[in-house]
Short mmCIF file of C-alpha atoms and ligand atoms in Angstrom, two decimals:
data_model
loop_
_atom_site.label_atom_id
_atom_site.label_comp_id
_atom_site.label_asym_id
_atom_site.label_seq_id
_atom_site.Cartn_x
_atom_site.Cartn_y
_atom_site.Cartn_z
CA UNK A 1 -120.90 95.04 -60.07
CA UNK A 2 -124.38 95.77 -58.59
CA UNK A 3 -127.53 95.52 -60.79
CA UNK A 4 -130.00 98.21 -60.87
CA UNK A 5 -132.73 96.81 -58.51
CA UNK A 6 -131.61 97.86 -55.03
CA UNK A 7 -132.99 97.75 -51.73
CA UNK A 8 -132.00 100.98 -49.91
CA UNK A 9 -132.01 100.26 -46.58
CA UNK A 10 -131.91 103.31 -44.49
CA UNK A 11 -131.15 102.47 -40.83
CA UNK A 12 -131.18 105.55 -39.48
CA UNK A 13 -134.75 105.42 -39.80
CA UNK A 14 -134.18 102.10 -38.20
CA UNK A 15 -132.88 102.93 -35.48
CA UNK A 16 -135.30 106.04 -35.35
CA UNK A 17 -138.41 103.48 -35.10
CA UNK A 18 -136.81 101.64 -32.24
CA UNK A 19 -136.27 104.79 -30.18
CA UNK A 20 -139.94 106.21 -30.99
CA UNK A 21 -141.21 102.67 -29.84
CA UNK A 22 -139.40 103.13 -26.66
CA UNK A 23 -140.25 106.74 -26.16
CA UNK A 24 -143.88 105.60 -26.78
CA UNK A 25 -144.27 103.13 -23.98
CA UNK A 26 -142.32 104.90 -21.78
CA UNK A 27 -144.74 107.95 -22.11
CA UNK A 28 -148.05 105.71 -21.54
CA UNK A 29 -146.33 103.88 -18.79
CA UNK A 30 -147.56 104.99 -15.09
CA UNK A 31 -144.78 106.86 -13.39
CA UNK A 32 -144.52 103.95 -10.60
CA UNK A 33 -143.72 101.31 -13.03
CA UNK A 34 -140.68 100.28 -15.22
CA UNK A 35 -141.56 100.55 -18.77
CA UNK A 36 -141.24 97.66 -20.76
CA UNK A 37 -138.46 96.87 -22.55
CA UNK A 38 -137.92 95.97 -26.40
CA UNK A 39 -137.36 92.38 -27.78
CA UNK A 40 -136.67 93.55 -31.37
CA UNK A 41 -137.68 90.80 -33.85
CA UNK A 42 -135.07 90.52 -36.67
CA UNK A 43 -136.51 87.00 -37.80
CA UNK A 44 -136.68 85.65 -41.83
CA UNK A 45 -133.53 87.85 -42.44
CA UNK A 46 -135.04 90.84 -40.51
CA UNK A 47 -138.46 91.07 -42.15
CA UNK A 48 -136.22 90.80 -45.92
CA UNK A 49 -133.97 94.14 -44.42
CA UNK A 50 -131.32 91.87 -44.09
CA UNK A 51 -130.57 90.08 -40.14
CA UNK A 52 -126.79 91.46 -40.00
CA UNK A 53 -127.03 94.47 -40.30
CA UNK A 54 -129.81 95.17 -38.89
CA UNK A 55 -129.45 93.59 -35.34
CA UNK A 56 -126.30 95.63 -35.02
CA UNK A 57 -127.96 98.95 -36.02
CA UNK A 58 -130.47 97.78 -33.09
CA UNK A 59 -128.02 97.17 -31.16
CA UNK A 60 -126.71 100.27 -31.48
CA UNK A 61 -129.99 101.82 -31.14
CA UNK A 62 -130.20 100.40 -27.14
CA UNK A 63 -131.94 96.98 -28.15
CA UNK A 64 -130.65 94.33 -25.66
CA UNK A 65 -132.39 91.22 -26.51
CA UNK A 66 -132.94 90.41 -30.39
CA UNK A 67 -135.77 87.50 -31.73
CA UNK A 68 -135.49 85.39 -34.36
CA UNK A 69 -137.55 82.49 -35.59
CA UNK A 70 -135.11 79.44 -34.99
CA UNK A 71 -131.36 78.56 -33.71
CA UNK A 72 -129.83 78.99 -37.55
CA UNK A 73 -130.77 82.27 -37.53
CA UNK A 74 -129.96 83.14 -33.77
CA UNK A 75 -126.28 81.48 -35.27
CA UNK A 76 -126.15 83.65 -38.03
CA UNK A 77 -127.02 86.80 -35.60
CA UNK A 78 -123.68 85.72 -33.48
CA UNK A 79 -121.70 85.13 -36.74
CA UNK A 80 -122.48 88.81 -37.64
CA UNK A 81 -121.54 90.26 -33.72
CA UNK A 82 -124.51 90.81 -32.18
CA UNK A 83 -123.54 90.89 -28.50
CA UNK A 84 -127.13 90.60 -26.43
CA UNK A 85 -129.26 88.26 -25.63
CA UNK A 86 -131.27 86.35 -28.66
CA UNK A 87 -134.42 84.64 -28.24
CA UNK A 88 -135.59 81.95 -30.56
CA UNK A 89 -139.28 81.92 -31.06
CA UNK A 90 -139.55 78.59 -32.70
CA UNK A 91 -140.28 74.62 -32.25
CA UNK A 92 -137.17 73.15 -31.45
CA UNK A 93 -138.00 69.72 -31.85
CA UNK A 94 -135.96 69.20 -35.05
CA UNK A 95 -133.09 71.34 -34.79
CA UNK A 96 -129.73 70.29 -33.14
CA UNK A 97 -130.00 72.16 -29.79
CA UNK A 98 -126.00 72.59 -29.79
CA UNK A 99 -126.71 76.09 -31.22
CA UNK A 100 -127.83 77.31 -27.97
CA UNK A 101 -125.20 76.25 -25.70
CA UNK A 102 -122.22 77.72 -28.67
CA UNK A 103 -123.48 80.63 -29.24
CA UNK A 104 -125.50 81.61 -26.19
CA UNK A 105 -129.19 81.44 -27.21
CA UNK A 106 -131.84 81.52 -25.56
CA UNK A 107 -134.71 79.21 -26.42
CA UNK A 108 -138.59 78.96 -26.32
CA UNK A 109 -139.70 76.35 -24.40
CA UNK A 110 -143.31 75.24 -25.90
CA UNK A 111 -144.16 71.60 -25.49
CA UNK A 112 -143.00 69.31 -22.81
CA UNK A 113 -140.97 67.21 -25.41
CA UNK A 114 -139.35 70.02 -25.94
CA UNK A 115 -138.38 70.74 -22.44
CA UNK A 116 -136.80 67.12 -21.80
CA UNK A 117 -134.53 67.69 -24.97
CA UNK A 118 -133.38 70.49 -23.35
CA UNK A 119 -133.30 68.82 -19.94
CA UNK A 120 -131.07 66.36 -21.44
CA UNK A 121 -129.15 68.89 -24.07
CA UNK A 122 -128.16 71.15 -21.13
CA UNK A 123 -127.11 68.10 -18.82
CA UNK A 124 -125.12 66.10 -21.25
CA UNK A 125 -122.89 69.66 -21.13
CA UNK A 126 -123.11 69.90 -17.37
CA UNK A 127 -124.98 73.41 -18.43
CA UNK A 128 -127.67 75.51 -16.58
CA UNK A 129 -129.82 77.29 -19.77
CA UNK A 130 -132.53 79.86 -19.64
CA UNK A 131 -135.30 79.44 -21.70
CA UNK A 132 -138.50 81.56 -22.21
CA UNK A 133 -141.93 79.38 -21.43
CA UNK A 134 -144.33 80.20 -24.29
CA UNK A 135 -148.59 79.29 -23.43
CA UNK A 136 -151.05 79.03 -26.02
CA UNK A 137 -153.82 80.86 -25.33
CA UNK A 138 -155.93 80.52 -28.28
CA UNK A 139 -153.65 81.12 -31.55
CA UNK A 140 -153.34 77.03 -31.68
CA UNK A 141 -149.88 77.14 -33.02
CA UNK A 142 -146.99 76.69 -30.48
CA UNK A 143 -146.90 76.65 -27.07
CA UNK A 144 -148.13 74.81 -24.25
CA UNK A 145 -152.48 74.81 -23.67
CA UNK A 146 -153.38 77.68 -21.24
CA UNK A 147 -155.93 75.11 -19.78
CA UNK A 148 -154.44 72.91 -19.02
CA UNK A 149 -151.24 73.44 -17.33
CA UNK A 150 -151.41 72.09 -14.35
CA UNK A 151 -151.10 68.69 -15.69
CA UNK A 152 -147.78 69.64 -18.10
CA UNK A 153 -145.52 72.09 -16.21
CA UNK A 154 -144.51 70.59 -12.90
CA UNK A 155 -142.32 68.06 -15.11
CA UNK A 156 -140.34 70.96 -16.83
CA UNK A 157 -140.41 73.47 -14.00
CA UNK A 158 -138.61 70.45 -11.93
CA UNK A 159 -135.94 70.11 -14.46
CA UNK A 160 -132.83 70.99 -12.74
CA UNK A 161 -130.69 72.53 -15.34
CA UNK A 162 -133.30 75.03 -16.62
CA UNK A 163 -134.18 78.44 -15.66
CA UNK A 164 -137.40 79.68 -16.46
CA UNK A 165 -136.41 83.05 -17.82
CA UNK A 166 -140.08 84.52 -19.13
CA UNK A 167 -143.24 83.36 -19.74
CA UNK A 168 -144.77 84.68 -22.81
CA UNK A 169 -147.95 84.33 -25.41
CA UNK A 170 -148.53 85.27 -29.30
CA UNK A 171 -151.87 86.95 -30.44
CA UNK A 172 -154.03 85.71 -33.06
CA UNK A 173 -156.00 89.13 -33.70
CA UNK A 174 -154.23 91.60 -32.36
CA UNK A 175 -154.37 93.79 -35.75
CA UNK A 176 -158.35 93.02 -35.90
CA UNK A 177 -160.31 95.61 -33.39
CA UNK A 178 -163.47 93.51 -34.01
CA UNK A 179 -161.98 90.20 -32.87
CA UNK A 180 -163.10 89.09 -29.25
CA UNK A 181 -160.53 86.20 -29.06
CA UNK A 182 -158.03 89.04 -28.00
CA UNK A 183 -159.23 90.16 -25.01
CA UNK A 184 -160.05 86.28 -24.32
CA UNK A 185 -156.35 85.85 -24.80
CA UNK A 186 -155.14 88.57 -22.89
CA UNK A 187 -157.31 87.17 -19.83
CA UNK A 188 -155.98 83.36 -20.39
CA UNK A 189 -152.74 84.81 -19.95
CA UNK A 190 -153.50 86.59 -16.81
CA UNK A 191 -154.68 83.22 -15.51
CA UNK A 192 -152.19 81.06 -16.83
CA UNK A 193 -149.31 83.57 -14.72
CA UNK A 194 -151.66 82.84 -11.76
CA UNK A 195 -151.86 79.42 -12.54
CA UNK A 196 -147.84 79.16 -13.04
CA UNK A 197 -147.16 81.21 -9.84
CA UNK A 198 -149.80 78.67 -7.93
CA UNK A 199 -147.19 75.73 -9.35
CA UNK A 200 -144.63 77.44 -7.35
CA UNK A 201 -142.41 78.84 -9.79
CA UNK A 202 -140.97 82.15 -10.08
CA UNK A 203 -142.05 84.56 -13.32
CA UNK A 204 -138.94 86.87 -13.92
CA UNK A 205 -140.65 88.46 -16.73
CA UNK A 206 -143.57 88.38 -19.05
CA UNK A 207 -144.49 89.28 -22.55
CA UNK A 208 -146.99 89.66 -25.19
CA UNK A 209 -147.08 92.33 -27.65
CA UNK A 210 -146.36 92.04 -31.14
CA UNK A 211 -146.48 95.72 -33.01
CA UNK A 212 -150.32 95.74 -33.31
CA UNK A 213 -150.89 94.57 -29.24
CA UNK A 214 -148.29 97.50 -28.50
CA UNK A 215 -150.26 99.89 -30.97
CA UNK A 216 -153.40 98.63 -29.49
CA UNK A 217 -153.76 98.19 -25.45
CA UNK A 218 -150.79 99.28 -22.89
CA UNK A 219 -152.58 96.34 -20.78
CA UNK A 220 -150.52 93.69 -23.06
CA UNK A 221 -146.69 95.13 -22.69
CA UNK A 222 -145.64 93.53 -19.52
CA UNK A 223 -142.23 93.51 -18.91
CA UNK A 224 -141.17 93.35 -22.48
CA UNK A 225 -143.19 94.25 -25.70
CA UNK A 226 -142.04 92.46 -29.07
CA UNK A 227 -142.44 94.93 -32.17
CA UNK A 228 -141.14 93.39 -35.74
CA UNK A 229 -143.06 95.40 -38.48
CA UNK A 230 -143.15 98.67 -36.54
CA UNK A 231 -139.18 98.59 -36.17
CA UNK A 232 -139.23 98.81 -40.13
CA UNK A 233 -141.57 101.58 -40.40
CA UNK A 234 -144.77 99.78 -41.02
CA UNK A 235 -148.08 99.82 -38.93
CA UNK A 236 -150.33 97.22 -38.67
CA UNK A 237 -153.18 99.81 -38.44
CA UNK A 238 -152.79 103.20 -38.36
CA UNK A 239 -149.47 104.11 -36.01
CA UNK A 240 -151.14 107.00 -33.32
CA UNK A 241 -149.65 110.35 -33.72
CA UNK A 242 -147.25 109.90 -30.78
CA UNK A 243 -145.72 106.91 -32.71
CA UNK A 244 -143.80 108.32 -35.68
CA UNK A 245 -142.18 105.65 -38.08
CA UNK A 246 -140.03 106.01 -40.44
CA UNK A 247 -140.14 103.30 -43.28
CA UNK A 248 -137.09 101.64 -43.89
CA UNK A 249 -136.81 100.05 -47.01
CA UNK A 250 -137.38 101.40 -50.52
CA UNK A 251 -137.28 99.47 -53.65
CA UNK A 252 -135.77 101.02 -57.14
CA UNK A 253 -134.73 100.01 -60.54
CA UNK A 254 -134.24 101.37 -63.57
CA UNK A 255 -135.97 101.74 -67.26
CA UNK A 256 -133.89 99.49 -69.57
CA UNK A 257 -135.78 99.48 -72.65
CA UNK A 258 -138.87 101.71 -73.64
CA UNK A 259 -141.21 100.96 -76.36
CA UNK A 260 -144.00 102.24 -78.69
CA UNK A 261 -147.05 99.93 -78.99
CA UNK A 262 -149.35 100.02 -81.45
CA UNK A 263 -153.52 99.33 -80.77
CA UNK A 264 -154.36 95.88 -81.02
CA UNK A 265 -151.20 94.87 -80.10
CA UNK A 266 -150.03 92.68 -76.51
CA UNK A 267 -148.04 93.63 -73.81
CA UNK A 268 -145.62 90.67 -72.15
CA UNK A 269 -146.77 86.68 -71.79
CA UNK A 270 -150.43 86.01 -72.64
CA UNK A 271 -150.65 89.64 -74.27
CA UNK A 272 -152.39 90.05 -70.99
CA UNK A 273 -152.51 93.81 -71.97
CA UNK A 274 -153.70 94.93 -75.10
CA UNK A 275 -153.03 98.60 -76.18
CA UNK A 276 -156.36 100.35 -77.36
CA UNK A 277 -154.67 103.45 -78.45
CA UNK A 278 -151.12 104.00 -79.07
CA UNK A 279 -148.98 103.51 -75.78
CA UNK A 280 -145.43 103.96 -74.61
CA UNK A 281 -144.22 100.83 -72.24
CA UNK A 282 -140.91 101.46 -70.31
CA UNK A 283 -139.44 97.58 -69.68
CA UNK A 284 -138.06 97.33 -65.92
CA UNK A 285 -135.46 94.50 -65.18
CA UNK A 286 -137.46 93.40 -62.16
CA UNK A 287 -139.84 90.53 -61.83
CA UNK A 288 -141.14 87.60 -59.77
CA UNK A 289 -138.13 85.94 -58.83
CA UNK A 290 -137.33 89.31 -57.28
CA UNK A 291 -140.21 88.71 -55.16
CA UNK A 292 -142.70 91.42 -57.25
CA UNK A 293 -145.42 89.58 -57.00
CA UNK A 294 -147.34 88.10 -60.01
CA UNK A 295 -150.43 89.70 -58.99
CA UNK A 296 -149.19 92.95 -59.66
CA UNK A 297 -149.77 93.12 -63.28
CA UNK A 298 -152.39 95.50 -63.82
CA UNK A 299 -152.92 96.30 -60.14
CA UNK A 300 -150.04 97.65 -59.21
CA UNK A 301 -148.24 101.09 -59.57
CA UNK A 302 -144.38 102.47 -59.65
CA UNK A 303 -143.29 105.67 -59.47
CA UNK A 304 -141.36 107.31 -62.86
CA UNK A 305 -140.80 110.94 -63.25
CA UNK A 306 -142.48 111.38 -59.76
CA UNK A 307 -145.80 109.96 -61.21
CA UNK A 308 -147.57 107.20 -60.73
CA UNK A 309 -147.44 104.77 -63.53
CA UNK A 310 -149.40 101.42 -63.71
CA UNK A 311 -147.62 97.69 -64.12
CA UNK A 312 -149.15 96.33 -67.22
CA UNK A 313 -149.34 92.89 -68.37
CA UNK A 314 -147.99 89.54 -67.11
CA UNK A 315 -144.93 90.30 -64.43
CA UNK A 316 -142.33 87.99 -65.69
CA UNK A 317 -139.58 86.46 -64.28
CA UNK A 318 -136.81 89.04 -64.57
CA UNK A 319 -138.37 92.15 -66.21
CA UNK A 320 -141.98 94.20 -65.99
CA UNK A 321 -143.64 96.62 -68.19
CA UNK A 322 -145.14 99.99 -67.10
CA UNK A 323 -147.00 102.35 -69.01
CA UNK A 324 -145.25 105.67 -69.42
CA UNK A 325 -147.37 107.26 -72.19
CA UNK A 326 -147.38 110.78 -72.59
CA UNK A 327 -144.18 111.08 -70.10
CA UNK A 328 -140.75 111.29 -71.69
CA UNK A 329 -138.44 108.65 -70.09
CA UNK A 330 -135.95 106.98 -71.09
CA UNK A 331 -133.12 104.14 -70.31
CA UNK A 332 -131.42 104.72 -66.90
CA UNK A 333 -134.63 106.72 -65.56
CA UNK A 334 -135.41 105.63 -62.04
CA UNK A 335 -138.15 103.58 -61.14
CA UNK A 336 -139.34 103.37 -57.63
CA UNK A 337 -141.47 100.11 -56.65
CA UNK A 338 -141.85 101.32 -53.27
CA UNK A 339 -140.78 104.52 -51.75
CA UNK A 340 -140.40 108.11 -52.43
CA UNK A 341 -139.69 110.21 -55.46
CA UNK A 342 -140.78 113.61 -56.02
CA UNK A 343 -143.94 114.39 -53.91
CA UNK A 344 -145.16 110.99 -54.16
CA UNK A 345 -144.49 107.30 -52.20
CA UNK A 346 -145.61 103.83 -52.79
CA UNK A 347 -145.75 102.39 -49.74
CA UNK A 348 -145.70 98.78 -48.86
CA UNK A 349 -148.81 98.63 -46.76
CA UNK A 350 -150.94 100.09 -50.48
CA UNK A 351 -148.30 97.58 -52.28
CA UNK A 352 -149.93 94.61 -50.07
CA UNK A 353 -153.38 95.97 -50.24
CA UNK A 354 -153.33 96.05 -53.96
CA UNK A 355 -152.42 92.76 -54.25
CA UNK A 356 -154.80 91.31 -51.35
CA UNK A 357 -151.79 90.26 -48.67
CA UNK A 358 -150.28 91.53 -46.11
CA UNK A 359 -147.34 94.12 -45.34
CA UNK A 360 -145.15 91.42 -44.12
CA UNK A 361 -145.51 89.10 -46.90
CA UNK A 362 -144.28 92.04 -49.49
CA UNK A 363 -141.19 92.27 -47.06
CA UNK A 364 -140.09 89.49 -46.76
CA UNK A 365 -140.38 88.13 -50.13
CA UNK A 366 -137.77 90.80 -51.67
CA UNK A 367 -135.66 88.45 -53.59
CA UNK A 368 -132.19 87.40 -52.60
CA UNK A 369 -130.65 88.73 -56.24
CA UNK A 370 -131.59 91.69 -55.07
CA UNK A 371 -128.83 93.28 -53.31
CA UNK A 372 -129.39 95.64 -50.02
CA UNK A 373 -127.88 99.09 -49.88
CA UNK A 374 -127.53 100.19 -46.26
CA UNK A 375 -127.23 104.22 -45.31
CA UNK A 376 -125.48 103.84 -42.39
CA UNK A 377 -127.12 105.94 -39.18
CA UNK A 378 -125.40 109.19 -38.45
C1 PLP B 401 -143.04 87.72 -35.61
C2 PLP B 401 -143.36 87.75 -34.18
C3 PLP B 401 -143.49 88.97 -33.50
C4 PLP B 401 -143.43 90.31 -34.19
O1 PLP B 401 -144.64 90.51 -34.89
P1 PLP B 401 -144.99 91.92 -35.57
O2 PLP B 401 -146.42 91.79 -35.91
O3 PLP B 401 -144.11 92.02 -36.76
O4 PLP B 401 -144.70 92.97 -34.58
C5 PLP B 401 -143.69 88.93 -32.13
N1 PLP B 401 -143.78 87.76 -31.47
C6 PLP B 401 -143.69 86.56 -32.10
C7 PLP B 401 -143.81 85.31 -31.31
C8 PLP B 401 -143.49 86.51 -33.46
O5 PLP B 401 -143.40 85.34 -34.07
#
């Protein structure tokens, strides 16, 4: 049995994204140097695509070295057969470290407490583990302070069981052209690599770019670049021509009930809409707990008959109305939340801007009822 809300999932276009990522720093990479190569970031169950699948169809696509946001998800990636390497972005100061050394992870190394639990993890197994070293250079969240790293690395880079593997750094406003803090962050990284070398240890590799950094200035890829929303067809702002995406995931239900309204009368809790003239309401069986947001009522817009059709009244739980009047529909018509149908698509960056967040958020709040339909690559 599969209700009518589905995610379609299409990873061809998945793995089409991760090629045209590839082909697109390899083209604005100087002949004389390697381009950089892709950490595709599958984290929070692949941006709401769904992790399994999706690390294998990047896997499949070339992708050697997966991301995720902490060691139960780099687990789950294993469980499902992902073969490469898989970095964990996040803190690991409450997790049980035993994750990495089963199942082959590789962590992020950002605090010094940090690197003594793995000191001691990897030694208690008689283990030698590579871990990425993650600096701070101005987003303030994890990682150890660009300034001042003289005083905390020697400790970690003379623990003898780990292998510094890559040293890497987040950005806070890479999607903002306006924002000075990232060129200030790009430079702090510069000089923390200098200041890392001058400790004496070796750099193997370096990264930096998450999909707006890659979008935005070839002087941030390094050795690897770190895309999550572009892999699932969405740019942070405005993908150049020589960067074609593909979006991934489109949302679609059904009409299950449609009904006449009379003027004066409400539509859904609060009788947040009130019908002026008479008007025909289709009833969708998708709501909030499917992760369409609240905020959509009255702001937001589906596609029936290959129009676009506004959300009216309160989103509830399980169901949503949309105003079909003057269209014939009826039960079993499709309704697309976002995605194509006829000549037009809803996509989920105008989804996010009519509600006031961001692409990501409409992602990977897609509910877990709803079930995701994959069209395998061909
Ligand atoms: C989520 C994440 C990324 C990917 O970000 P996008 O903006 O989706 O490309 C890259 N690096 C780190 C550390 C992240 O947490």
């Amino acid at each position: 049995m599969v209700r009518c809300t589905l995610a379609h999932v299409d990873l061809a276009a998945l793995e089409a994204n991760y090629r045209a990522i590839e082909a697109f720093v390899a083209a604005r990479t100087p002949p004389a140097r390697r381009p950089p190569a892709i950490i595709a970031v599958v984290k929070a169950n692949a941006y709401g695509h769904g992790a399994r699948h999706v690390a294998l169809a990047l896997e499949r696509a070339g992708a050697s070295t997966l991301a995720c946001a902490d060691i139960e998800e780099g687990v789950a990636l294993r469980r499902a057969g992902a073969r490469g390497r898989i970095l964990v972005f996040g803190a690991l100061s409450v997790s049980d470290l035993s994750g990495l050394f089963d199942d082959d992870l590789t962590p992020t190394c950002s605090t010094p407490g940090a690197g003594r639990a793995l000191q001691a993890a990897a030694a208690a197994r008689g283990r030698r583990l590579r871990y990425h070293l993650k600096i701070d250079t101005g987003l303030n969240r994890l990682g150890f302070r660009h300034d001042h790293l003289r005083a905390t690395l020697p400790e970690l880079f003379a623990s003898p069981n780990l292998d510094l593997a890559a040293v890497y750094t987040h950005f806070a406003t890479a999607d903002d052209p306006t924002h000075p803090l990232f060129d200030l962050q790009r430079q702090r990284f510069a000089a923390a690599l200098e200041t890392i070398r001058g400790l004496g240890a070796i750099v193997p590799a370096r990264h930096a770019a998450n999909s707006a950094a890659i979008v935005r200035d070839a002087r941030t890829w390094h050795d690897f670049v770190r895309p999550g929303l572009l892999l699932y067809g969405v740019s942070p702002a405005g993908a150049p021509a020589d960067l074609p995406l593909r979006p991934v995931l489109s949302l679609r239900s059904r009409i299950v009930s449609v009904k006449h309204v009379r003027p004066g009368e409400g539509v859904g809790y609060g009788a947040r809409f009130i019908a002026e003239t008479p008007r025909v309401v289709a009833i969708v069986p998708a709501g909030y707990a499917d992760g369409l947001d609240a905020r959509l009522g009255g702001r937001g817009q589906v596609l029936v008959g290959g129009r676009r059709t506004p959300i009216v009244g309160a989103v509830s739980m399980d169901m949503l109305a949309v105003d079909v009047t003057g269209t014939t529909v009826e039960p079993g018509d499709e309704v697309v939340f976002l995605g194509q149908q006829g000549g037009e698509r809803i996509t989920v960056a105008e989804m996010a801007a009519a509600i006031g967040t961001i692409p990501y958020e409409i992602l990977c709040r897609i509910g877990a009822r709803i079930e995701r339909v994959y069209d395998e690559a061909r």
